[in-house]
Amino acid sequence: MADLTSAGTGAGGLGTRLARGSFLFVWACWSFQIVRLGLFQTAPLVWTLALLGAGAGTCLLTTPGVRPLSPARAVWVPVSALGLTAAAFLSADTVTHLSALSFAAYLVAFLIPRGNLVAGAIGSTLLIGAALAWAWPQGPTPGALLRLVAVPLGCVAAGVLWRFVLHRIVGRERAHRSSAARSAESSAASAEALEASPTELAAIKGLVVPVLERIAEGDVIDARMRSEVAVVEAAIRDRIRLPHLQDPGLVAEVERLRRLGVEVVLLGESSSADTPILPRLARACRSAIAPVTQGRVTIRAFPAHRAAALGVVMQTEDEVVRVQWSANGDVIAAS
């Protein structure tokens, strides 16, 4: 099942070397039978042209590739099949099963699994119609008429079934592979999360434990302590919500501003979480917010498809400054 894709199946399996070899082998065996049965001797020139045309049609049907035949190629397959059918009619004495008609029917019917639905449908209709038009004036019995068209009708049914079944198999295989890929990605993400959890918990522990120990030792919970707790809480919140913005220098600058009393808010998009902030961008952001001593600073990470990767809005009593940078740290907007 490893090659069961739209490319691996080679246009219904008919664009492969194995298919060409198999069809040419059948053509050679059938040509030998025509000679053995004495049909070739009845009209040597007609049968020579018909056999060569059938061989050309076989090669066209099994043209190597993973796509349907081009219209310029596909149209010649029914033409070769109808030429072969005409030779069969010229050599036939009664309405019955004709091996040449059967081979011609296979050629046009298997255009359907090849992907040339219109050429296969029209060619099969013309071939069966020609057989009926040849047989009907002779007043055949129902049994004889059935023997004449049974194989051509069966070829059409086989071609349609081949295409339908292969389409279903390929569709299910693709769905299975997509599901397996999603499962593998989920497992990898879970494993990565489990691997990162101890490190992340240790980092959070390093922030929380000192404050809790001071409280446990009896430090007074005054304004200073409440400010310390707020800074630690905000840092933990940032680590959880925006892990990709945890550049050491930027984190330290945000903490410094918060201790000064500046309200710093970090916003982000989950789609950016797998792409850590680049050092140059972190430095640009840190330099922009460093002069702020009061007011509010909002740092926002934008989704990956946006031109701007990071933006900052600095609001003070006197002004509002907005800056946006690309992922590489280049300024793309400022006001």
PDB file of N, CA and C in Angstrom, residues 192-275:
ATOM      1  N   GLU A 192       6.722  16.309  23.521  1.00  0.00           N
ATOM      2  CA  GLU A 192       7.489  17.551  23.697  1.00  0.00           C
ATOM      3  C   GLU A 192       7.002  18.323  24.920  1.00  0.00           C
ATOM      4  N   ALA A 193       5.666  18.321  25.093  1.00  0.00           N
ATOM      5  CA  ALA A 193       5.112  19.025  26.246  1.00  0.00           C
ATOM      6  C   ALA A 193       5.543  18.366  27.550  1.00  0.00           C
ATOM      7  N   LEU A 194       5.536  17.030  27.559  1.00  0.00           N
ATOM      8  CA  LEU A 194       5.962  16.318  28.773  1.00  0.00           C
ATOM      9  C   LEU A 194       7.432  16.568  29.068  1.00  0.00           C
ATOM     10  N   GLU A 195       8.227  16.636  27.988  1.00  0.00           N
ATOM     11  CA  GLU A 195       9.656  16.888  28.175  1.00  0.00           C
ATOM     12  C   GLU A 195       9.908  18.300  28.681  1.00  0.00           C
ATOM     13  N   ALA A 196       9.075  19.251  28.185  1.00  0.00           N
ATOM     14  CA  ALA A 196       9.282  20.641  28.587  1.00  0.00           C
ATOM     15  C   ALA A 196       8.673  20.962  29.944  1.00  0.00           C
ATOM     16  N   SER A 197       7.698  20.163  30.366  1.00  0.00           N
ATOM     17  CA  SER A 197       6.992  20.471  31.611  1.00  0.00           C
ATOM     18  C   SER A 197       7.910  20.591  32.821  1.00  0.00           C
ATOM     19  N   PRO A 198       8.823  19.627  33.065  1.00  0.00           N
ATOM     20  CA  PRO A 198       9.692  19.776  34.245  1.00  0.00           C
ATOM     21  C   PRO A 198      10.499  21.066  34.237  1.00  0.00           C
ATOM     22  N   THR A 199      11.013  21.448  33.048  1.00  0.00           N
ATOM     23  CA  THR A 199      11.792  22.687  32.954  1.00  0.00           C
ATOM     24  C   THR A 199      10.926  23.902  33.234  1.00  0.00           C
ATOM     25  N   GLU A 200       9.711  23.897  32.659  1.00  0.00           N
ATOM     26  CA  GLU A 200       8.817  25.024  32.849  1.00  0.00           C
ATOM     27  C   GLU A 200       8.375  25.124  34.305  1.00  0.00           C
ATOM     28  N   LEU A 201       8.054  23.983  34.909  1.00  0.00           N
ATOM     29  CA  LEU A 201       7.647  23.980  36.316  1.00  0.00           C
ATOM     30  C   LEU A 201       8.775  24.454  37.224  1.00  0.00           C
ATOM     31  N   ALA A 202      10.001  24.067  36.876  1.00  0.00           N
ATOM     32  CA  ALA A 202      11.145  24.511  37.675  1.00  0.00           C
ATOM     33  C   ALA A 202      11.303  26.030  37.580  1.00  0.00           C
ATOM     34  N   ALA A 203      11.080  26.583  36.367  1.00  0.00           N
ATOM     35  CA  ALA A 203      11.193  28.033  36.202  1.00  0.00           C
ATOM     36  C   ALA A 203      10.118  28.760  37.002  1.00  0.00           C
ATOM     37  N   ILE A 204       8.874  28.239  36.944  1.00  0.00           N
ATOM     38  CA  ILE A 204       7.780  28.855  37.710  1.00  0.00           C
ATOM     39  C   ILE A 204       8.033  28.724  39.214  1.00  0.00           C
ATOM     40  N   LYS A 205       8.572  27.572  39.577  1.00  0.00           N
ATOM     41  CA  LYS A 205       8.885  27.368  40.992  1.00  0.00           C
ATOM     42  C   LYS A 205       9.910  28.387  41.476  1.00  0.00           C
ATOM     43  N   GLY A 206      10.876  28.681  40.613  1.00  0.00           N
ATOM     44  CA  GLY A 206      11.889  29.663  40.985  1.00  0.00           C
ATOM     45  C   GLY A 206      11.307  31.053  41.193  1.00  0.00           C
ATOM     46  N   LEU A 207      10.177  31.356  40.528  1.00  0.00           N
ATOM     47  CA  LEU A 207       9.526  32.643  40.715  1.00  0.00           C
ATOM     48  C   LEU A 207       8.659  32.675  41.969  1.00  0.00           C
ATOM     49  N   VAL A 208       7.963  31.567  42.219  1.00  0.00           N
ATOM     50  CA  VAL A 208       6.940  31.558  43.277  1.00  0.00           C
ATOM     51  C   VAL A 208       7.526  31.277  44.657  1.00  0.00           C
ATOM     52  N   VAL A 209       8.416  30.299  44.731  1.00  0.00           N
ATOM     53  CA  VAL A 209       8.885  29.825  46.045  1.00  0.00           C
ATOM     54  C   VAL A 209       9.481  30.939  46.898  1.00  0.00           C
ATOM     55  N   PRO A 210      10.354  31.811  46.367  1.00  0.00           N
ATOM     56  CA  PRO A 210      10.912  32.867  47.234  1.00  0.00           C
ATOM     57  C   PRO A 210       9.836  33.735  47.869  1.00  0.00           C
ATOM     58  N   VAL A 211       8.797  34.080  47.124  1.00  0.00           N
ATOM     59  CA  VAL A 211       7.726  34.924  47.671  1.00  0.00           C
ATOM     60  C   VAL A 211       6.964  34.169  48.745  1.00  0.00           C
ATOM     61  N   LEU A 212       6.637  32.894  48.467  1.00  0.00           N
ATOM     62  CA  LEU A 212       5.896  32.093  49.441  1.00  0.00           C
ATOM     63  C   LEU A 212       6.710  31.873  50.723  1.00  0.00           C
ATOM     64  N   GLU A 213       7.992  31.685  50.583  1.00  0.00           N
ATOM     65  CA  GLU A 213       8.849  31.491  51.773  1.00  0.00           C
ATOM     66  C   GLU A 213       8.866  32.754  52.626  1.00  0.00           C
ATOM     67  N   ARG A 214       8.910  33.911  51.980  1.00  0.00           N
ATOM     68  CA  ARG A 214       8.911  35.163  52.752  1.00  0.00           C
ATOM     69  C   ARG A 214       7.593  35.327  53.506  1.00  0.00           C
ATOM     70  N   ILE A 215       6.487  34.963  52.834  1.00  0.00           N
ATOM     71  CA  ILE A 215       5.185  35.056  53.507  1.00  0.00           C
ATOM     72  C   ILE A 215       5.125  34.062  54.664  1.00  0.00           C
ATOM     73  N   ALA A 216       5.659  32.836  54.405  1.00  0.00           N
ATOM     74  CA  ALA A 216       5.634  31.811  55.452  1.00  0.00           C
ATOM     75  C   ALA A 216       6.500  32.210  56.636  1.00  0.00           C
ATOM     76  N   GLU A 217       7.548  32.969  56.394  1.00  0.00           N
ATOM     77  CA  GLU A 217       8.434  33.396  57.473  1.00  0.00           C
ATOM     78  C   GLU A 217       7.871  34.571  58.263  1.00  0.00           C
ATOM     79  N   GLY A 218       6.722  35.091  57.802  1.00  0.00           N
ATOM     80  CA  GLY A 218       6.062  36.134  58.586  1.00  0.00           C
ATOM     81  C   GLY A 218       6.221  37.529  58.055  1.00  0.00           C
ATOM     82  N   ASP A 219       6.708  37.697  56.821  1.00  0.00           N
ATOM     83  CA  ASP A 219       6.801  39.050  56.275  1.00  0.00           C
ATOM     84  C   ASP A 219       5.415  39.687  56.222  1.00  0.00           C
ATOM     85  N   VAL A 220       5.374  40.952  56.490  1.00  0.00           N
ATOM     86  CA  VAL A 220       4.107  41.674  56.490  1.00  0.00           C
ATOM     87  C   VAL A 220       3.602  41.818  55.052  1.00  0.00           C
ATOM     88  N   ILE A 221       2.311  41.505  54.858  1.00  0.00           N
ATOM     89  CA  ILE A 221       1.730  41.640  53.520  1.00  0.00           C
ATOM     90  C   ILE A 221       1.263  43.084  53.350  1.00  0.00           C
ATOM     91  N   ASP A 222       2.187  43.930  53.037  1.00  0.00           N
ATOM     92  CA  ASP A 222       1.889  45.352  52.847  1.00  0.00           C
ATOM     93  C   ASP A 222       1.824  45.670  51.353  1.00  0.00           C
ATOM     94  N   ALA A 223       1.834  46.931  51.018  1.00  0.00           N
ATOM     95  CA  ALA A 223       1.738  47.343  49.620  1.00  0.00           C
ATOM     96  C   ALA A 223       2.920  46.832  48.805  1.00  0.00           C
ATOM     97  N   ARG A 224       4.086  46.849  49.457  1.00  0.00           N
ATOM     98  CA  ARG A 224       5.275  46.371  48.744  1.00  0.00           C
ATOM     99  C   ARG A 224       5.161  44.888  48.427  1.00  0.00           C
ATOM    100  N   MET A 225       4.687  44.083  49.419  1.00  0.00           N
ATOM    101  CA  MET A 225       4.544  42.651  49.212  1.00  0.00           C
ATOM    102  C   MET A 225       3.463  42.366  48.154  1.00  0.00           C
ATOM    103  N   ARG A 226       2.372  43.124  48.234  1.00  0.00           N
ATOM    104  CA  ARG A 226       1.313  42.926  47.237  1.00  0.00           C
ATOM    105  C   ARG A 226       1.827  43.250  45.834  1.00  0.00           C
ATOM    106  N   SER A 227       2.655  44.277  45.720  1.00  0.00           N
ATOM    107  CA  SER A 227       3.248  44.615  44.431  1.00  0.00           C
ATOM    108  C   SER A 227       4.157  43.490  43.936  1.00  0.00           C
ATOM    109  N   GLU A 228       4.913  42.894  44.866  1.00  0.00           N
ATOM    110  CA  GLU A 228       5.795  41.777  44.511  1.00  0.00           C
ATOM    111  C   GLU A 228       4.990  40.589  44.010  1.00  0.00           C
ATOM    112  N   VAL A 229       3.902  40.273  44.708  1.00  0.00           N
ATOM    113  CA  VAL A 229       3.043  39.150  44.306  1.00  0.00           C
ATOM    114  C   VAL A 229       2.436  39.415  42.927  1.00  0.00           C
ATOM    115  N   ALA A 230       2.026  40.650  42.675  1.00  0.00           N
ATOM    116  CA  ALA A 230       1.441  40.990  41.385  1.00  0.00           C
ATOM    117  C   ALA A 230       2.449  40.822  40.251  1.00  0.00           C
ATOM    118  N   VAL A 231       3.691  41.219  40.508  1.00  0.00           N
ATOM    119  CA  VAL A 231       4.735  41.076  39.489  1.00  0.00           C
ATOM    120  C   VAL A 231       4.980  39.599  39.179  1.00  0.00           C
ATOM    121  N   VAL A 232       5.066  38.774  40.236  1.00  0.00           N
ATOM    122  CA  VAL A 232       5.300  37.343  40.052  1.00  0.00           C
ATOM    123  C   VAL A 232       4.118  36.704  39.311  1.00  0.00           C
ATOM    124  N   GLU A 233       2.905  37.074  39.713  1.00  0.00           N
ATOM    125  CA  GLU A 233       1.709  36.515  39.057  1.00  0.00           C
ATOM    126  C   GLU A 233       1.691  36.868  37.581  1.00  0.00           C
ATOM    127  N   ALA A 234       2.028  38.106  37.236  1.00  0.00           N
ATOM    128  CA  ALA A 234       2.040  38.528  35.835  1.00  0.00           C
ATOM    129  C   ALA A 234       3.114  37.778  35.042  1.00  0.00           C
ATOM    130  N   ALA A 235       4.274  37.554  35.672  1.00  0.00           N
ATOM    131  CA  ALA A 235       5.351  36.828  34.995  1.00  0.00           C
ATOM    132  C   ALA A 235       4.937  35.394  34.694  1.00  0.00           C
ATOM    133  N   ILE A 236       4.261  34.750  35.659  1.00  0.00           N
ATOM    134  CA  ILE A 236       3.789  33.375  35.444  1.00  0.00           C
ATOM    135  C   ILE A 236       2.740  33.347  34.332  1.00  0.00           C
ATOM    136  N   ARG A 237       1.843  34.311  34.359  1.00  0.00           N
ATOM    137  CA  ARG A 237       0.811  34.382  33.328  1.00  0.00           C
ATOM    138  C   ARG A 237       1.435  34.548  31.942  1.00  0.00           C
ATOM    139  N   ASP A 238       2.465  35.386  31.846  1.00  0.00           N
ATOM    140  CA  ASP A 238       3.142  35.586  30.562  1.00  0.00           C
ATOM    141  C   ASP A 238       3.800  34.296  30.076  1.00  0.00           C
ATOM    142  N   ARG A 239       4.415  33.549  30.990  1.00  0.00           N
ATOM    143  CA  ARG A 239       5.082  32.300  30.608  1.00  0.00           C
ATOM    144  C   ARG A 239       4.080  31.300  30.053  1.00  0.00           C
ATOM    145  N   ILE A 240       2.907  31.250  30.652  1.00  0.00           N
ATOM    146  CA  ILE A 240       1.899  30.282  30.212  1.00  0.00           C
ATOM    147  C   ILE A 240       1.255  30.707  28.898  1.00  0.00           C
ATOM    148  N   ARG A 241       0.897  31.971  28.796  1.00  0.00           N
ATOM    149  CA  ARG A 241       0.160  32.440  27.620  1.00  0.00           C
ATOM    150  C   ARG A 241       1.058  32.735  26.430  1.00  0.00           C
ATOM    151  N   LEU A 242       2.299  33.165  26.677  1.00  0.00           N
ATOM    152  CA  LEU A 242       3.186  33.594  25.600  1.00  0.00           C
ATOM    153  C   LEU A 242       4.585  33.008  25.770  1.00  0.00           C
ATOM    154  N   PRO A 243       4.707  31.702  25.673  1.00  0.00           N
ATOM    155  CA  PRO A 243       6.030  31.090  25.874  1.00  0.00           C
ATOM    156  C   PRO A 243       7.049  31.536  24.824  1.00  0.00           C
ATOM    157  N   HIS A 244       6.575  31.939  23.628  1.00  0.00           N
ATOM    158  CA  HIS A 244       7.508  32.322  22.572  1.00  0.00           C
ATOM    159  C   HIS A 244       8.088  33.716  22.782  1.00  0.00           C
ATOM    160  N   LEU A 245       7.594  34.470  23.763  1.00  0.00           N
ATOM    161  CA  LEU A 245       8.138  35.799  24.047  1.00  0.00           C
ATOM    162  C   LEU A 245       9.053  35.801  25.273  1.00  0.00           C
ATOM    163  N   GLN A 246       9.460  34.609  25.715  1.00  0.00           N
ATOM    164  CA  GLN A 246      10.274  34.529  26.923  1.00  0.00           C
ATOM    165  C   GLN A 246      11.761  34.709  26.643  1.00  0.00           C
ATOM    166  N   ASP A 247      12.087  35.803  25.973  1.00  0.00           N
ATOM    167  CA  ASP A 247      13.487  36.178  25.805  1.00  0.00           C
ATOM    168  C   ASP A 247      13.994  36.752  27.132  1.00  0.00           C
ATOM    169  N   PRO A 248      15.118  36.281  27.659  1.00  0.00           N
ATOM    170  CA  PRO A 248      15.580  36.721  28.996  1.00  0.00           C
ATOM    171  C   PRO A 248      15.676  38.236  29.137  1.00  0.00           C
ATOM    172  N   GLY A 249      16.250  38.906  28.137  1.00  0.00           N
ATOM    173  CA  GLY A 249      16.390  40.355  28.236  1.00  0.00           C
ATOM    174  C   GLY A 249      15.047  41.068  28.228  1.00  0.00           C
ATOM    175  N   LEU A 250      14.117  40.610  27.388  1.00  0.00           N
ATOM    176  CA  LEU A 250      12.798  41.233  27.312  1.00  0.00           C
ATOM    177  C   LEU A 250      12.012  40.971  28.588  1.00  0.00           C
ATOM    178  N   VAL A 251      12.115  39.741  29.115  1.00  0.00           N
ATOM    179  CA  VAL A 251      11.418  39.410  30.370  1.00  0.00           C
ATOM    180  C   VAL A 251      11.921  40.289  31.507  1.00  0.00           C
ATOM    181  N   ALA A 252      13.251  40.492  31.569  1.00  0.00           N
ATOM    182  CA  ALA A 252      13.827  41.314  32.628  1.00  0.00           C
ATOM    183  C   ALA A 252      13.361  42.764  32.516  1.00  0.00           C
ATOM    184  N   GLU A 253      13.260  43.281  31.287  1.00  0.00           N
ATOM    185  CA  GLU A 253      12.830  44.659  31.098  1.00  0.00           C
ATOM    186  C   GLU A 253      11.358  44.830  31.478  1.00  0.00           C
ATOM    187  N   VAL A 254      10.530  43.866  31.124  1.00  0.00           N
ATOM    188  CA  VAL A 254       9.114  43.914  31.501  1.00  0.00           C
ATOM    189  C   VAL A 254       8.969  43.893  33.015  1.00  0.00           C
ATOM    190  N   GLU A 255       9.751  43.043  33.678  1.00  0.00           N
ATOM    191  CA  GLU A 255       9.691  42.975  35.141  1.00  0.00           C
ATOM    192  C   GLU A 255      10.133  44.296  35.767  1.00  0.00           C
ATOM    193  N   ARG A 256      11.167  44.925  35.207  1.00  0.00           N
ATOM    194  CA  ARG A 256      11.648  46.203  35.744  1.00  0.00           C
ATOM    195  C   ARG A 256      10.560  47.275  35.652  1.00  0.00           C
ATOM    196  N   LEU A 257       9.892  47.325  34.496  1.00  0.00           N
ATOM    197  CA  LEU A 257       8.834  48.326  34.333  1.00  0.00           C
ATOM    198  C   LEU A 257       7.692  48.087  35.312  1.00  0.00           C
ATOM    199  N   ARG A 258       7.339  46.829  35.507  1.00  0.00           N
ATOM    200  CA  ARG A 258       6.243  46.522  36.441  1.00  0.00           C
ATOM    201  C   ARG A 258       6.610  46.936  37.866  1.00  0.00           C
ATOM    202  N   ARG A 259       7.857  46.753  38.235  1.00  0.00           N
ATOM    203  CA  ARG A 259       8.280  47.153  39.583  1.00  0.00           C
ATOM    204  C   ARG A 259       8.276  48.679  39.734  1.00  0.00           C
ATOM    205  N   LEU A 260       8.416  49.396  38.600  1.00  0.00           N
ATOM    206  CA  LEU A 260       8.319  50.851  38.634  1.00  0.00           C
ATOM    207  C   LEU A 260       6.879  51.332  38.739  1.00  0.00           C
ATOM    208  N   GLY A 261       5.937  50.409  38.527  1.00  0.00           N
ATOM    209  CA  GLY A 261       4.530  50.783  38.579  1.00  0.00           C
ATOM    210  C   GLY A 261       3.886  50.928  37.216  1.00  0.00           C
ATOM    211  N   VAL A 262       4.636  50.626  36.146  1.00  0.00           N
ATOM    212  CA  VAL A 262       4.068  50.679  34.799  1.00  0.00           C
ATOM    213  C   VAL A 262       3.200  49.440  34.584  1.00  0.00           C
ATOM    214  N   GLU A 263       2.011  49.625  34.043  1.00  0.00           N
ATOM    215  CA  GLU A 263       1.141  48.490  33.730  1.00  0.00           C
ATOM    216  C   GLU A 263       1.580  47.901  32.383  1.00  0.00           C
ATOM    217  N   VAL A 264       2.102  46.697  32.426  1.00  0.00           N
ATOM    218  CA  VAL A 264       2.582  46.032  31.213  1.00  0.00           C
ATOM    219  C   VAL A 264       1.682  44.836  30.922  1.00  0.00           C
ATOM    220  N   VAL A 265       1.118  44.819  29.732  1.00  0.00           N
ATOM    221  CA  VAL A 265       0.223  43.736  29.312  1.00  0.00           C
ATOM    222  C   VAL A 265       0.797  43.080  28.065  1.00  0.00           C
ATOM    223  N   LEU A 266       0.906  41.757  28.112  1.00  0.00           N
ATOM    224  CA  LEU A 266       1.380  40.995  26.957  1.00  0.00           C
ATOM    225  C   LEU A 266       0.210  40.225  26.347  1.00  0.00           C
ATOM    226  N   LEU A 267       0.025  40.419  25.065  1.00  0.00           N
ATOM    227  CA  LEU A 267      -1.017  39.705  24.328  1.00  0.00           C
ATOM    228  C   LEU A 267      -0.366  38.908  23.209  1.00  0.00           C
ATOM    229  N   GLY A 268      -0.974  37.807  22.832  1.00  0.00           N
ATOM    230  CA  GLY A 268      -0.361  37.005  21.777  1.00  0.00           C
ATOM    231  C   GLY A 268      -1.345  36.098  21.081  1.00  0.00           C
ATOM    232  N   GLU A 269      -0.879  35.514  19.987  1.00  0.00           N
ATOM    233  CA  GLU A 269      -1.656  34.583  19.203  1.00  0.00           C
ATOM    234  C   GLU A 269      -1.055  33.203  19.356  1.00  0.00           C
ATOM    235  N   SER A 270      -1.929  32.205  19.539  1.00  0.00           N
ATOM    236  CA  SER A 270      -1.449  30.838  19.731  1.00  0.00           C
ATOM    237  C   SER A 270      -0.727  30.314  18.505  1.00  0.00           C
ATOM    238  N   SER A 271      -1.059  30.851  17.315  1.00  0.00           N
ATOM    239  CA  SER A 271      -0.417  30.378  16.092  1.00  0.00           C
ATOM    240  C   SER A 271       1.063  30.699  16.058  1.00  0.00           C
ATOM    241  N   SER A 272       1.515  31.615  16.922  1.00  0.00           N
ATOM    242  CA  SER A 272       2.933  31.990  16.945  1.00  0.00           C
ATOM    243  C   SER A 272       3.728  31.232  17.997  1.00  0.00           C
ATOM    244  N   ALA A 273       3.055  30.352  18.742  1.00  0.00           N
ATOM    245  CA  ALA A 273       3.688  29.775  19.921  1.00  0.00           C
ATOM    246  C   ALA A 273       4.866  28.878  19.598  1.00  0.00           C
ATOM    247  N   ASP A 274       4.910  28.322  18.380  1.00  0.00           N
ATOM    248  CA  ASP A 274       5.990  27.416  18.034  1.00  0.00           C
ATOM    249  C   ASP A 274       7.205  28.139  17.475  1.00  0.00           C
ATOM    250  N   THR A 275       7.154  29.472  17.365  1.00  0.00           N
ATOM    251  CA  THR A 275       8.254  30.233  16.790  1.00  0.00           C
ATOM    252  C   THR A 275       8.783  31.215  17.817  1.00  0.00           C
TER     253      THR A 275
END
